[in-house]
Every structure is written in C-alpha cells, then in structure tokens.
Coordinates of C-alpha atoms in Angstrom, one line a residue:
M1 CA -0.1 0.1 0.0
G2 CA 2.8 2.6 0.7
D3 CA 4.3 2.1 -2.5
R4 CA 1.4 3.3 -4.3
P5 CA 0.9 7.0 -3.9
L6 CA 4.7 7.3 -4.9
A7 CA 3.9 5.1 -8.1
R8 CA 1.0 7.4 -8.6
D9 CA 2.7 10.5 -8.4
A10 CA 5.4 9.2 -10.6
R11 CA 3.2 8.6 -13.3
E12 CA 1.3 11.8 -13.0
A13 CA 4.9 13.8 -13.1
G14 CA 5.1 11.8 -16.4
E15 CA 8.4 10.2 -15.3
A16 CA 9.5 6.4 -15.9
R17 CA 10.2 4.8 -12.3
H18 CA 11.3 1.4 -11.1
H19 CA 11.5 0.1 -7.7
D20 CA 15.1 -0.1 -6.4
G21 CA 14.5 -2.9 -4.1
R22 CA 13.7 -1.0 -0.9
R23 CA 10.4 -0.8 0.3
G24 CA 8.6 2.5 -0.3
T25 CA 11.3 3.8 -2.7
L26 CA 11.4 4.3 -6.3
S27 CA 14.3 5.5 -8.5
V28 CA 15.2 6.9 -12.0
P29 CA 16.0 3.8 -14.4
P30 CA 19.2 4.1 -16.0
E31 CA 19.2 5.8 -19.5
V32 CA 19.4 4.2 -22.4
P33 CA 21.4 6.4 -25.0
L34 CA 20.3 4.2 -28.3
L35 CA 17.3 2.6 -29.3
V36 CA 16.8 0.4 -32.0
E37 CA 14.2 -0.5 -34.4
A38 CA 13.6 -3.0 -36.9
E39 CA 11.2 -2.3 -39.9
G40 CA 11.8 -5.5 -42.1
P41 CA 15.0 -5.1 -43.7
V42 CA 16.0 -1.4 -42.3
R43 CA 17.2 -0.6 -38.8
I44 CA 16.8 2.6 -37.4
L45 CA 19.0 3.8 -34.9
R46 CA 17.9 6.3 -32.5
L47 CA 20.4 8.7 -30.4
N48 CA 18.3 9.0 -27.2
R49 CA 19.4 11.6 -24.8
P50 CA 16.6 14.3 -25.8
H51 CA 16.8 16.0 -22.4
R52 CA 20.6 17.0 -23.8
L53 CA 19.6 17.3 -27.2
N54 CA 21.5 13.6 -27.8
A55 CA 24.7 14.9 -27.2
V56 CA 26.9 11.9 -27.3
S57 CA 28.3 10.2 -24.2
L58 CA 30.7 7.1 -23.7
P59 CA 27.6 4.9 -23.3
M60 CA 26.1 6.0 -26.5
Y61 CA 29.5 5.2 -28.3
E62 CA 29.6 1.9 -26.7
M63 CA 26.3 0.9 -27.7
L64 CA 26.8 2.5 -31.2
D65 CA 29.8 0.5 -31.7
A66 CA 28.5 -2.8 -30.7
E67 CA 25.2 -2.4 -32.5
L68 CA 26.9 -1.3 -36.0
A69 CA 29.1 -4.6 -35.5
R70 CA 26.1 -6.8 -35.1
I71 CA 24.6 -5.3 -38.3
G72 CA 27.5 -5.2 -40.4
A73 CA 27.6 -8.8 -39.6
D74 CA 23.9 -9.5 -40.5
F75 CA 23.1 -10.2 -44.1
E76 CA 19.5 -9.6 -43.1
T77 CA 19.7 -5.8 -42.7
R78 CA 20.0 -4.0 -45.7
V79 CA 20.2 -0.4 -44.6
V80 CA 20.6 2.0 -41.7
V81 CA 19.0 4.6 -40.6
L82 CA 20.5 7.1 -38.2
T83 CA 18.2 9.7 -36.3
G84 CA 17.8 11.6 -33.1
T85 CA 14.7 11.4 -30.4
G86 CA 12.9 14.4 -29.9
R87 CA 13.8 18.0 -31.7
G88 CA 17.5 17.7 -32.2
F89 CA 19.8 15.0 -34.3
C90 CA 23.2 15.5 -31.9
S91 CA 24.2 18.6 -30.2
G92 CA 27.8 17.0 -29.7
A93 CA 29.9 16.1 -26.8
D94 CA 28.1 16.9 -23.8
L95 CA 30.3 19.7 -22.5
K96 CA 28.7 19.6 -19.1
A97 CA 29.5 16.4 -18.3
H98 CA 33.1 17.3 -19.4
R99 CA 33.3 20.0 -17.4
D100 CA 31.6 18.5 -14.3
H101 CA 34.2 15.6 -14.2
E102 CA 37.7 15.4 -14.8
R103 CA 38.3 12.1 -16.5
S104 CA 41.6 10.1 -15.9
Q105 CA 43.9 9.2 -19.0
A106 CA 42.1 5.7 -19.2
E107 CA 38.7 7.5 -19.6
R108 CA 40.1 9.9 -22.3
N109 CA 41.3 6.9 -24.0
A110 CA 38.3 5.0 -23.9
Y111 CA 36.2 7.9 -25.2
I112 CA 38.2 8.9 -28.2
E113 CA 39.2 5.4 -29.1
T114 CA 35.4 4.2 -28.7
S115 CA 34.4 7.3 -31.1
Q116 CA 36.7 6.9 -33.6
R117 CA 35.7 3.2 -33.9
V118 CA 31.9 4.4 -34.6
F119 CA 32.8 7.1 -37.0
R120 CA 34.9 4.6 -38.8
A121 CA 32.2 1.8 -38.7
I122 CA 29.5 4.2 -39.9
Q123 CA 31.8 5.0 -43.2
T124 CA 32.7 1.4 -43.6
L125 CA 29.7 -0.3 -42.9
P126 CA 28.7 -2.7 -45.8
Q127 CA 25.1 -1.2 -45.9
P128 CA 24.3 2.0 -46.8
V129 CA 23.5 4.5 -43.9
V130 CA 21.0 7.2 -43.9
A131 CA 21.0 10.1 -41.6
A132 CA 17.6 11.6 -41.0
V133 CA 19.0 15.0 -39.3
N134 CA 15.9 15.9 -37.7
G135 CA 17.2 18.9 -36.1
H136 CA 20.6 20.5 -34.9
A137 CA 23.5 18.5 -35.7
I138 CA 26.6 20.2 -33.7
G139 CA 30.3 19.2 -33.6
A140 CA 30.1 15.3 -33.1
G141 CA 26.6 15.3 -34.1
C142 CA 27.3 17.2 -37.3
E143 CA 30.9 14.6 -38.1
L144 CA 28.2 11.5 -37.2
A145 CA 26.0 12.9 -40.2
L146 CA 28.8 13.4 -42.4
S147 CA 30.0 10.1 -41.9
C148 CA 26.6 8.6 -43.7
D149 CA 26.4 7.8 -47.4
F150 CA 22.9 9.9 -47.2
L151 CA 22.0 13.2 -45.7
I152 CA 18.4 14.1 -45.2
V153 CA 18.2 17.6 -43.2
A154 CA 15.4 19.3 -41.4
A155 CA 15.4 22.8 -43.0
E156 CA 15.2 24.1 -39.2
A157 CA 18.2 22.5 -38.4
K158 CA 21.8 24.3 -37.3
L159 CA 25.0 22.9 -38.6
R160 CA 28.2 23.3 -37.1
M161 CA 31.7 22.3 -36.0
P162 CA 32.7 24.7 -33.3
E163 CA 35.3 22.5 -31.7
V164 CA 38.5 24.9 -32.5
V165 CA 36.4 27.8 -31.2
L166 CA 35.7 25.7 -28.0
G167 CA 39.6 24.3 -27.4
T168 CA 38.9 20.9 -28.6
F169 CA 39.2 19.1 -31.9
I170 CA 36.9 17.7 -34.7
G171 CA 36.4 13.9 -35.4
G172 CA 35.3 11.3 -37.8
G173 CA 38.2 12.0 -40.2
T174 CA 36.6 15.3 -41.0
A175 CA 39.7 17.5 -41.2
Y176 CA 40.8 14.9 -44.3
T177 CA 37.8 14.2 -46.1
L178 CA 35.8 17.6 -45.9
R179 CA 38.5 19.1 -47.9
R180 CA 38.2 16.6 -50.5
R181 CA 34.5 16.6 -50.7
I182 CA 33.9 20.7 -50.6
G183 CA 37.4 22.1 -51.0
Y184 CA 40.0 23.5 -49.0
A185 CA 38.6 27.1 -48.7
R186 CA 35.2 26.1 -47.6
A187 CA 36.4 23.3 -45.4
A188 CA 38.9 25.7 -43.8
E189 CA 35.8 28.5 -43.3
L190 CA 33.9 25.7 -41.6
I191 CA 36.3 23.8 -39.3
L192 CA 39.0 26.9 -38.3
M193 CA 36.1 29.5 -37.9
G194 CA 33.8 26.9 -36.7
R195 CA 30.6 29.1 -38.0
Y196 CA 27.1 27.8 -38.5
F197 CA 26.3 26.8 -42.1
T198 CA 22.9 26.5 -43.1
P199 CA 21.0 23.1 -44.7
E200 CA 20.7 24.8 -48.0
E201 CA 24.6 25.5 -47.7
A202 CA 25.0 21.8 -47.3
G203 CA 22.7 20.8 -50.0
A204 CA 24.7 23.2 -52.4
W205 CA 28.0 22.0 -51.6
G206 CA 26.9 18.4 -52.1
L207 CA 26.9 17.4 -48.5
A208 CA 23.3 17.0 -48.4
N209 CA 20.9 15.0 -50.5
E210 CA 17.4 16.8 -49.4
V211 CA 16.6 19.7 -47.5
L212 CA 12.9 19.2 -46.1
P213 CA 10.6 20.3 -43.1
A214 CA 11.8 18.7 -39.9
K215 CA 8.5 16.8 -39.6
A216 CA 9.2 15.4 -43.3
V217 CA 12.6 14.2 -42.7
L218 CA 12.3 10.7 -41.0
P219 CA 9.3 9.4 -43.3
A220 CA 11.9 10.7 -46.0
A221 CA 14.8 8.7 -44.8
R222 CA 12.3 5.8 -44.2
E223 CA 11.0 5.8 -47.7
L224 CA 14.5 6.2 -48.9
A225 CA 15.8 3.2 -47.0
Q226 CA 13.1 0.9 -48.2
R227 CA 14.0 1.8 -51.7
L228 CA 17.6 1.2 -51.1
A229 CA 16.8 -2.1 -49.3
R230 CA 15.1 -3.8 -52.4
N231 CA 18.4 -3.3 -54.5
A232 CA 20.9 -6.1 -54.8
P233 CA 22.7 -6.3 -51.1
I234 CA 26.2 -7.9 -52.7
S235 CA 26.1 -5.1 -55.3
M236 CA 25.5 -2.4 -52.6
R237 CA 27.9 -3.7 -50.5
L238 CA 30.8 -3.8 -53.1
A239 CA 29.5 -0.3 -54.3
K240 CA 29.9 1.2 -50.7
R241 CA 33.4 -0.6 -50.2
L242 CA 34.9 0.8 -53.9
L243 CA 33.1 4.4 -52.8
D244 CA 35.0 4.2 -49.9
R245 CA 38.4 3.5 -51.3
A246 CA 37.8 5.6 -54.4
E247 CA 40.0 8.6 -53.5
F248 CA 43.0 6.4 -52.8
V249 CA 43.3 4.1 -55.3
D250 CA 44.8 5.1 -58.9
P251 CA 42.7 4.8 -61.9
D252 CA 44.3 1.4 -63.1
E253 CA 43.6 -0.2 -59.3
A254 CA 40.0 1.3 -59.4
M255 CA 39.4 -0.4 -62.8
R256 CA 40.6 -3.7 -61.3
L257 CA 38.6 -3.4 -58.2
E258 CA 35.5 -3.0 -60.2
A259 CA 36.5 -6.0 -62.3
E260 CA 36.9 -8.2 -59.1
A261 CA 33.4 -7.1 -58.1
L262 CA 31.5 -7.6 -61.2
F263 CA 32.9 -11.1 -61.1
T264 CA 31.8 -11.4 -57.4
C265 CA 28.0 -10.3 -58.5
M266 CA 28.3 -12.7 -61.6
A267 CA 28.9 -15.7 -59.2
S268 CA 26.0 -15.1 -57.2
E269 CA 22.4 -16.0 -57.6
D270 CA 21.2 -12.1 -57.1
W271 CA 22.6 -12.1 -60.6
R272 CA 20.4 -14.4 -62.1
E273 CA 17.5 -13.1 -60.4
G274 CA 18.1 -9.6 -61.7
L275 CA 18.6 -11.1 -65.2
E276 CA 15.4 -13.1 -65.0
A277 CA 13.2 -10.1 -63.4
F278 CA 14.3 -8.1 -66.0
A279 CA 13.1 -10.6 -68.9
E280 CA 10.0 -11.3 -67.0
K281 CA 9.3 -7.6 -66.4
R282 CA 9.0 -7.8 -63.0
D283 CA 10.6 -6.7 -59.4
P284 CA 13.2 -8.6 -58.7
V285 CA 13.5 -10.2 -55.1
Y286 CA 17.1 -10.5 -53.9
R287 CA 18.3 -12.7 -51.2
G288 CA 22.1 -11.6 -50.9
V289 CA 23.4 -14.9 -52.2

C-alpha cells in the first residue's frame, strides 16, 4: 500500500521510474542512450538523450559500436537509418559532463578510441547509412551525419563544427575528408572558424541529399531506406566499399577493383535473379546470395 502514492505521483509527473529493491522507494531507471528499431530489412538507430539534445557520451558510443558491429555481420539488414529522439539530431559532446567530471587518462583513451571506431564503422559499414538529421547537428553530431552515405536534413536544423572555437578538436576524420568533398577554402571556413552553416548550404555543396521540413525528414529517410533495401545487397556492399576507397586508388587500381566486384556479382544467385526479373518484367527479389 505504501508504494502506491509514490507510483501514482511518478505517473502523474510523467516520469518513468522503477523500484530499487527497498520498500517504499523508487529510483529513475538508467538512461538508454540508443534505441534500435527493426522495420523489415531496415534498422533505425535513434540517439536517445533528448534532455541533452542527444549529446554523445561514452555509453552512447559503446552502444553504437556494438550495434554497428552486429549490423555489419547481419545479411538480413540491408539499410540503416541514423536519427535523433526529440527535437535534435545530436548536439555533439556533452560539455556539461566534460566540465563536471575530470576524466582520467584511461577514460579519455576509452572515449576517443570508441568514438573513432563508431565514426569509421559508419563510414565502412557494408550497408548504406541514411542520416535523418531531424534537428541541430553540432560538433560530433555534424560529424556523425557527414559520416553517413545519405543526408536528409531538416530545414530548421543548425549545423556547425565548433571544436576549434571551444579548444577541442573535430572527429570522424573530418579534417581529412571535408577538404576533398568541398575544397580547401570552404573546409577551412567551417573548421577553423567553426561557423554555423545552413542545410541549404550543405545541399549546394553536395553534403546533403535533401532539405525538408523537420516533420518530413524521418518519413523521407524511411522511404529512401526501403527503396535502397530493394536493391541487390551484394552489389550495394561492393559499391560502398569501392566508394570508400575511391580517393585512395589510381585509375588502374579502380578498374581492377571494379572487375573483381563484377566477377563476384556474376557468381551470385542475385545476378541470375536480376536477369530473370528483367526478362519477366517484374521486380527482383534479392536474397543476398
């Protein structure tokens, strides 16, 4: 009987709580910084710290690291969507947590190494990754989005990499990749000045695929993911691998890698399925074998 008023008060306050094992007491459950949803062959990963605009933390990076490893080994998953819970995509590093807790060298190493694994995992994941940037993407949040293969960005979103202004440093390999994508002058402007840039600018520079109202971002990302999921998964995996390596190989090596990829496709059942579906004027049903 003694627990009931507390439970009712918690519900009325809109708080998710649970018993901590002591009579008459309740405690706030631990934060779950990443939510995973399955929609057929599509996995939706939601950054889930809305009270901090989904600021990254070591537990979030650890969950992302583990989930991306599972997805990479799962042939049933064809496409990934990365988005944020609430009104933001990701506000970057949790500066309040960094300020309030002086980390040991071991903690700093764990944070940096895990974050780097996450960025590279997104970039090299066999499956395409669609960023549904539903709100502000700042610092590490912007760099997470730029690590994805497709970006659908809310017109209301603010984008920025302010690390140099804040005395820290950018991540995700952005210092190396952004120059190749948009040129030195523009990359220097964004990184060294740390200025805000708009979704429209991101689209004009080739960083974003679509700019839409915030409420339309996730539905559009879901639709794109489902379209991608209908493609031949072996072909998509090979194409993403070659796209990732394209800027590091010369033309002759690129041709050799393309030939290898074509030989692999021709040896698959999906190759035959694509030919038969074309001849029969129907949609192919690929199995990834």
